Amino acid sequence: MAEIAELNRIFAGGRWTPATGADIMHVYNPADGSRIGRVTAASVQDVELASLAALEAFAGWRDTAVSERAAIVARIADGLAARAVDLADGITLEVGTPRHKCVRMQVTPAVETFKSAARLGPKVLVEEQLDATRIRKVPVGVVACITPWNYPLYQIASKVAAALMAGCTIVLKPSEVAPTNAAILADVASAAGLPPGVFNVVFGNGPTTGEALISHPAIDFVSFTGSTRAGARIAAIAGQHIKQVSLELGGKSASLVLPGVDLQLAVSKTLEKSFQNSGQTCAALTRLLVPSDALAQVSALLKTQVASFPVGNPSEASTVLGPVATADQRDKVLSLTAAARKSGAELLASGPVFGDPSGFYVPAEAYLTDADGGLAQEEVFGPVLAVVPYSDIDEAVDMANNSPYGLSGAVWGQDREEAGKVAARIRTGSVSINGAATHPDAPFGGFRMSGFGRERGAHGIEEFLTTQSIHF
């Protein structure tokens, strides 16, 4: 698969319709910088068509039995699983995820998200009786879903599966960087029996297509994942129209190593979480907080372990990390690390880079910096780890909380209970103890500039519900 299909259409009312926008956006292969596709940005008229289709379909989908909604959502999961190869090929081509990891990292989580929504939906959508008052859970209405490029299909699934189970209809605007998986999803959803107009797709960028979608009168709720800067803009536009929003934004998560732990394990697992998807993960552990007296040992471990994260062509089976997804992202990472070195940050370790010089490659790196340094405060969104030493536990907790973000985190400690108490002091949406896996149905979301609202599991479905009280 060397090119993607030209996406010069929108999916509205159950069928593909030619897009009428004048703007053309190009899609690039981050492995070599080549142009591999074109996307026609949806016009205001296209957004109108898709939004009205969703509005027209809303009442019928809202009134569809929960069991039938669950059956359709489950069939969508099966349909995506059947298209796993096509989906993974496209995501590798557009995002740069190593192909041998792509089904596991990018496709399977999306499939499981649809399965989870189908399983949990009937348990969430129950009525409550309060004496003579019936309290119903009802869908918020027509939802605009705006999603990023780093985990393109999974981020779509996290919103769409929950919204469908809640009884909402949807207009999706996927990232223009990685659009093909959304087109496949539209076909899969239609084949699964989703009624026309329940799920609609428009392609385009944020300032034109996205803002037209948020502002459209048919849209009741906006669910967005992306940068904090874009999230602030979306919240401002939605606020003008008194629309609900859910924002999953940036992060600068800390991995806090308590004294006396297995440093080999803590460092290796932190690097895995920091460099996953070439660092393009909002919940990446990008700050490693270590006891001052362990800094020399940690530095030695990093020199060895960072070298085991070579960056290379995503099509090769030996590649550990692929390129970052865009030229702009490559330039941002290189600019931030250059500025950090100029400001006094010390490069502790750097991994090798193999790949086409025209590709969007950056090395995996670890830097020693202070808690207020740029690499410890700014979301880099690349394979860069900031290492910060601390003197005592209180200072470590203060450092972990010394961030405008609050999305994720980790604590490493010999005593589980002590580690849990430290974790409870960290102001983030989730914290893992000693590398514990995140439960796929646990709520995910952040505090402060990481946004508000929750995705995944029952809480993710609740996000698209409101209540109606009927008094008898």
PDB file of N, CA and C in Angstrom, residues 137-187:
ATOM      1  N   LYS A 137     -32.211   8.062  31.905  1.00  0.00           N
ATOM      2  CA  LYS A 137     -30.955   8.469  31.278  1.00  0.00           C
ATOM      3  C   LYS A 137     -31.213   8.592  29.785  1.00  0.00           C
ATOM      4  N   VAL A 138     -31.010   9.779  29.254  1.00  0.00           N
ATOM      5  CA  VAL A 138     -31.330  10.038  27.855  1.00  0.00           C
ATOM      6  C   VAL A 138     -30.102  10.593  27.143  1.00  0.00           C
ATOM      7  N   PRO A 139     -29.983  10.357  25.840  1.00  0.00           N
ATOM      8  CA  PRO A 139     -28.822  10.855  25.098  1.00  0.00           C
ATOM      9  C   PRO A 139     -28.787  12.375  25.037  1.00  0.00           C
ATOM     10  N   VAL A 140     -27.577  12.932  25.004  1.00  0.00           N
ATOM     11  CA  VAL A 140     -27.434  14.393  24.965  1.00  0.00           C
ATOM     12  C   VAL A 140     -27.876  14.972  23.626  1.00  0.00           C
ATOM     13  N   GLY A 141     -27.926  14.151  22.577  1.00  0.00           N
ATOM     14  CA  GLY A 141     -28.395  14.637  21.284  1.00  0.00           C
ATOM     15  C   GLY A 141     -27.419  14.337  20.164  1.00  0.00           C
ATOM     16  N   VAL A 142     -27.224  15.311  19.294  1.00  0.00           N
ATOM     17  CA  VAL A 142     -26.306  15.172  18.161  1.00  0.00           C
ATOM     18  C   VAL A 142     -24.910  15.583  18.628  1.00  0.00           C
ATOM     19  N   VAL A 143     -23.938  14.719  18.382  1.00  0.00           N
ATOM     20  CA  VAL A 143     -22.586  14.913  18.906  1.00  0.00           C
ATOM     21  C   VAL A 143     -21.605  15.161  17.765  1.00  0.00           C
ATOM     22  N   ALA A 144     -20.763  16.178  17.937  1.00  0.00           N
ATOM     23  CA  ALA A 144     -19.620  16.385  17.049  1.00  0.00           C
ATOM     24  C   ALA A 144     -18.406  15.746  17.701  1.00  0.00           C
ATOM     25  N   CYS A 145     -17.777  14.804  17.013  1.00  0.00           N
ATOM     26  CA  CYS A 145     -16.559  14.156  17.503  1.00  0.00           C
ATOM     27  C   CYS A 145     -15.383  14.637  16.659  1.00  0.00           C
ATOM     28  N   ILE A 146     -14.393  15.215  17.296  1.00  0.00           N
ATOM     29  CA  ILE A 146     -13.217  15.739  16.600  1.00  0.00           C
ATOM     30  C   ILE A 146     -12.003  15.041  17.193  1.00  0.00           C
ATOM     31  N   THR A 147     -11.255  14.339  16.347  1.00  0.00           N
ATOM     32  CA  THR A 147     -10.242  13.414  16.845  1.00  0.00           C
ATOM     33  C   THR A 147      -8.864  13.695  16.254  1.00  0.00           C
ATOM     34  N   PRO A 148      -7.800  13.241  16.950  1.00  0.00           N
ATOM     35  CA  PRO A 148      -6.421  13.514  16.539  1.00  0.00           C
ATOM     36  C   PRO A 148      -5.832  12.405  15.686  1.00  0.00           C
ATOM     37  N   TRP A 149      -4.531  12.562  15.391  1.00  0.00           N
ATOM     38  CA  TRP A 149      -3.866  11.636  14.481  1.00  0.00           C
ATOM     39  C   TRP A 149      -3.006  10.594  15.186  1.00  0.00           C
ATOM     40  N   ASN A 150      -2.709  10.737  16.475  1.00  0.00           N
ATOM     41  CA  ASN A 150      -1.703   9.857  17.075  1.00  0.00           C
ATOM     42  C   ASN A 150      -2.186   8.412  17.249  1.00  0.00           C
ATOM     43  N   TYR A 151      -3.427   8.252  17.693  1.00  0.00           N
ATOM     44  CA  TYR A 151      -4.090   6.938  17.721  1.00  0.00           C
ATOM     45  C   TYR A 151      -5.415   7.133  16.997  1.00  0.00           C
ATOM     46  N   PRO A 152      -5.383   7.266  15.696  1.00  0.00           N
ATOM     47  CA  PRO A 152      -6.562   7.794  14.994  1.00  0.00           C
ATOM     48  C   PRO A 152      -7.820   6.950  15.151  1.00  0.00           C
ATOM     49  N   LEU A 153      -7.711   5.638  14.963  1.00  0.00           N
ATOM     50  CA  LEU A 153      -8.907   4.794  15.051  1.00  0.00           C
ATOM     51  C   LEU A 153      -9.356   4.620  16.500  1.00  0.00           C
ATOM     52  N   TYR A 154      -8.431   4.415  17.398  1.00  0.00           N
ATOM     53  CA  TYR A 154      -8.784   4.213  18.802  1.00  0.00           C
ATOM     54  C   TYR A 154      -9.447   5.456  19.394  1.00  0.00           C
ATOM     55  N   GLN A 155      -8.932   6.631  19.049  1.00  0.00           N
ATOM     56  CA  GLN A 155      -9.549   7.856  19.567  1.00  0.00           C
ATOM     57  C   GLN A 155     -10.964   8.030  19.015  1.00  0.00           C
ATOM     58  N   ILE A 156     -11.162   7.662  17.767  1.00  0.00           N
ATOM     59  CA  ILE A 156     -12.520   7.689  17.204  1.00  0.00           C
ATOM     60  C   ILE A 156     -13.412   6.702  17.952  1.00  0.00           C
ATOM     61  N   ALA A 157     -12.913   5.486  18.138  1.00  0.00           N
ATOM     62  CA  ALA A 157     -13.709   4.449  18.803  1.00  0.00           C
ATOM     63  C   ALA A 157     -14.101   4.861  20.218  1.00  0.00           C
ATOM     64  N   SER A 158     -13.189   5.511  20.940  1.00  0.00           N
ATOM     65  CA  SER A 158     -13.469   5.910  22.320  1.00  0.00           C
ATOM     66  C   SER A 158     -14.666   6.842  22.407  1.00  0.00           C
ATOM     67  N   LYS A 159     -14.885   7.623  21.379  1.00  0.00           N
ATOM     68  CA  LYS A 159     -16.018   8.550  21.359  1.00  0.00           C
ATOM     69  C   LYS A 159     -17.246   7.913  20.700  1.00  0.00           C
ATOM     70  N   VAL A 160     -17.043   7.362  19.527  1.00  0.00           N
ATOM     71  CA  VAL A 160     -18.165   6.904  18.712  1.00  0.00           C
ATOM     72  C   VAL A 160     -18.886   5.719  19.354  1.00  0.00           C
ATOM     73  N   ALA A 161     -18.150   4.742  19.862  1.00  0.00           N
ATOM     74  CA  ALA A 161     -18.798   3.565  20.455  1.00  0.00           C
ATOM     75  C   ALA A 161     -19.678   3.966  21.634  1.00  0.00           C
ATOM     76  N   ALA A 162     -19.157   4.825  22.499  1.00  0.00           N
ATOM     77  CA  ALA A 162     -19.926   5.259  23.671  1.00  0.00           C
ATOM     78  C   ALA A 162     -21.129   6.100  23.268  1.00  0.00           C
ATOM     79  N   ALA A 163     -20.927   7.012  22.319  1.00  0.00           N
ATOM     80  CA  ALA A 163     -22.031   7.877  21.890  1.00  0.00           C
ATOM     81  C   ALA A 163     -23.141   7.069  21.228  1.00  0.00           C
ATOM     82  N   LEU A 164     -22.781   6.087  20.416  1.00  0.00           N
ATOM     83  CA  LEU A 164     -23.798   5.243  19.787  1.00  0.00           C
ATOM     84  C   LEU A 164     -24.592   4.471  20.831  1.00  0.00           C
ATOM     85  N   MET A 165     -23.897   3.907  21.813  1.00  0.00           N
ATOM     86  CA  MET A 165     -24.614   3.154  22.847  1.00  0.00           C
ATOM     87  C   MET A 165     -25.528   4.063  23.650  1.00  0.00           C
ATOM     88  N   ALA A 166     -25.126   5.304  23.848  1.00  0.00           N
ATOM     89  CA  ALA A 166     -25.953   6.247  24.603  1.00  0.00           C
ATOM     90  C   ALA A 166     -27.206   6.653  23.840  1.00  0.00           C
ATOM     91  N   GLY A 167     -27.216   6.424  22.519  1.00  0.00           N
ATOM     92  CA  GLY A 167     -28.361   6.811  21.698  1.00  0.00           C
ATOM     93  C   GLY A 167     -28.172   8.115  20.962  1.00  0.00           C
ATOM     94  N   CYS A 168     -26.934   8.602  20.927  1.00  0.00           N
ATOM     95  CA  CYS A 168     -26.636   9.839  20.198  1.00  0.00           C
ATOM     96  C   CYS A 168     -26.383   9.541  18.728  1.00  0.00           C
ATOM     97  N   THR A 169     -26.589  10.542  17.894  1.00  0.00           N
ATOM     98  CA  THR A 169     -26.120  10.489  16.515  1.00  0.00           C
ATOM     99  C   THR A 169     -24.885  11.369  16.410  1.00  0.00           C
ATOM    100  N   ILE A 170     -24.100  11.158  15.356  1.00  0.00           N
ATOM    101  CA  ILE A 170     -22.724  11.656  15.354  1.00  0.00           C
ATOM    102  C   ILE A 170     -22.354  12.273  14.016  1.00  0.00           C
ATOM    103  N   VAL A 171     -21.581  13.356  14.092  1.00  0.00           N
ATOM    104  CA  VAL A 171     -20.816  13.842  12.950  1.00  0.00           C
ATOM    105  C   VAL A 171     -19.353  13.818  13.382  1.00  0.00           C
ATOM    106  N   LEU A 172     -18.560  13.028  12.704  1.00  0.00           N
ATOM    107  CA  LEU A 172     -17.142  12.879  13.023  1.00  0.00           C
ATOM    108  C   LEU A 172     -16.296  13.715  12.077  1.00  0.00           C
ATOM    109  N   LYS A 173     -15.347  14.465  12.646  1.00  0.00           N
ATOM    110  CA  LYS A 173     -14.290  15.078  11.850  1.00  0.00           C
ATOM    111  C   LYS A 173     -12.964  14.497  12.332  1.00  0.00           C
ATOM    112  N   PRO A 174     -12.419  13.537  11.585  1.00  0.00           N
ATOM    113  CA  PRO A 174     -11.137  12.957  11.979  1.00  0.00           C
ATOM    114  C   PRO A 174      -9.989  13.883  11.595  1.00  0.00           C
ATOM    115  N   SER A 175      -8.806  13.550  12.071  1.00  0.00           N
ATOM    116  CA  SER A 175      -7.629  14.334  11.703  1.00  0.00           C
ATOM    117  C   SER A 175      -7.359  14.229  10.212  1.00  0.00           C
ATOM    118  N   GLU A 176      -7.003  15.356   9.624  1.00  0.00           N
ATOM    119  CA  GLU A 176      -6.638  15.369   8.211  1.00  0.00           C
ATOM    120  C   GLU A 176      -5.294  14.691   7.972  1.00  0.00           C
ATOM    121  N   VAL A 177      -4.521  14.469   9.039  1.00  0.00           N
ATOM    122  CA  VAL A 177      -3.229  13.790   8.910  1.00  0.00           C
ATOM    123  C   VAL A 177      -3.421  12.298   8.651  1.00  0.00           C
ATOM    124  N   ALA A 178      -4.444  11.708   9.264  1.00  0.00           N
ATOM    125  CA  ALA A 178      -4.677  10.259   9.174  1.00  0.00           C
ATOM    126  C   ALA A 178      -6.161   9.989   8.983  1.00  0.00           C
ATOM    127  N   PRO A 179      -6.679  10.209   7.773  1.00  0.00           N
ATOM    128  CA  PRO A 179      -8.129  10.156   7.575  1.00  0.00           C
ATOM    129  C   PRO A 179      -8.714   8.824   7.127  1.00  0.00           C
ATOM    130  N   THR A 180      -7.895   7.912   6.595  1.00  0.00           N
ATOM    131  CA  THR A 180      -8.485   6.766   5.897  1.00  0.00           C
ATOM    132  C   THR A 180      -9.212   5.800   6.824  1.00  0.00           C
ATOM    133  N   ASN A 181      -8.771   5.684   8.073  1.00  0.00           N
ATOM    134  CA  ASN A 181      -9.441   4.755   8.990  1.00  0.00           C
ATOM    135  C   ASN A 181     -10.875   5.179   9.251  1.00  0.00           C
ATOM    136  N   ALA A 182     -11.152   6.484   9.239  1.00  0.00           N
ATOM    137  CA  ALA A 182     -12.524   6.966   9.437  1.00  0.00           C
ATOM    138  C   ALA A 182     -13.411   6.579   8.266  1.00  0.00           C
ATOM    139  N   ALA A 183     -12.842   6.602   7.061  1.00  0.00           N
ATOM    140  CA  ALA A 183     -13.612   6.198   5.886  1.00  0.00           C
ATOM    141  C   ALA A 183     -13.953   4.711   5.952  1.00  0.00           C
ATOM    142  N   ILE A 184     -12.993   3.901   6.400  1.00  0.00           N
ATOM    143  CA  ILE A 184     -13.261   2.470   6.555  1.00  0.00           C
ATOM    144  C   ILE A 184     -14.332   2.246   7.617  1.00  0.00           C
ATOM    145  N   LEU A 185     -14.256   2.984   8.716  1.00  0.00           N
ATOM    146  CA  LEU A 185     -15.256   2.845   9.774  1.00  0.00           C
ATOM    147  C   LEU A 185     -16.652   3.170   9.261  1.00  0.00           C
ATOM    148  N   ALA A 186     -16.779   4.192   8.425  1.00  0.00           N
ATOM    149  CA  ALA A 186     -18.093   4.542   7.880  1.00  0.00           C
ATOM    150  C   ALA A 186     -18.678   3.372   7.094  1.00  0.00           C
ATOM    151  N   ASP A 187     -17.849   2.737   6.278  1.00  0.00           N
ATOM    152  CA  ASP A 187     -18.331   1.585   5.507  1.00  0.00           C
ATOM    153  C   ASP A 187     -18.674   0.406   6.415  1.00  0.00           C
TER     154      ASP A 187
END
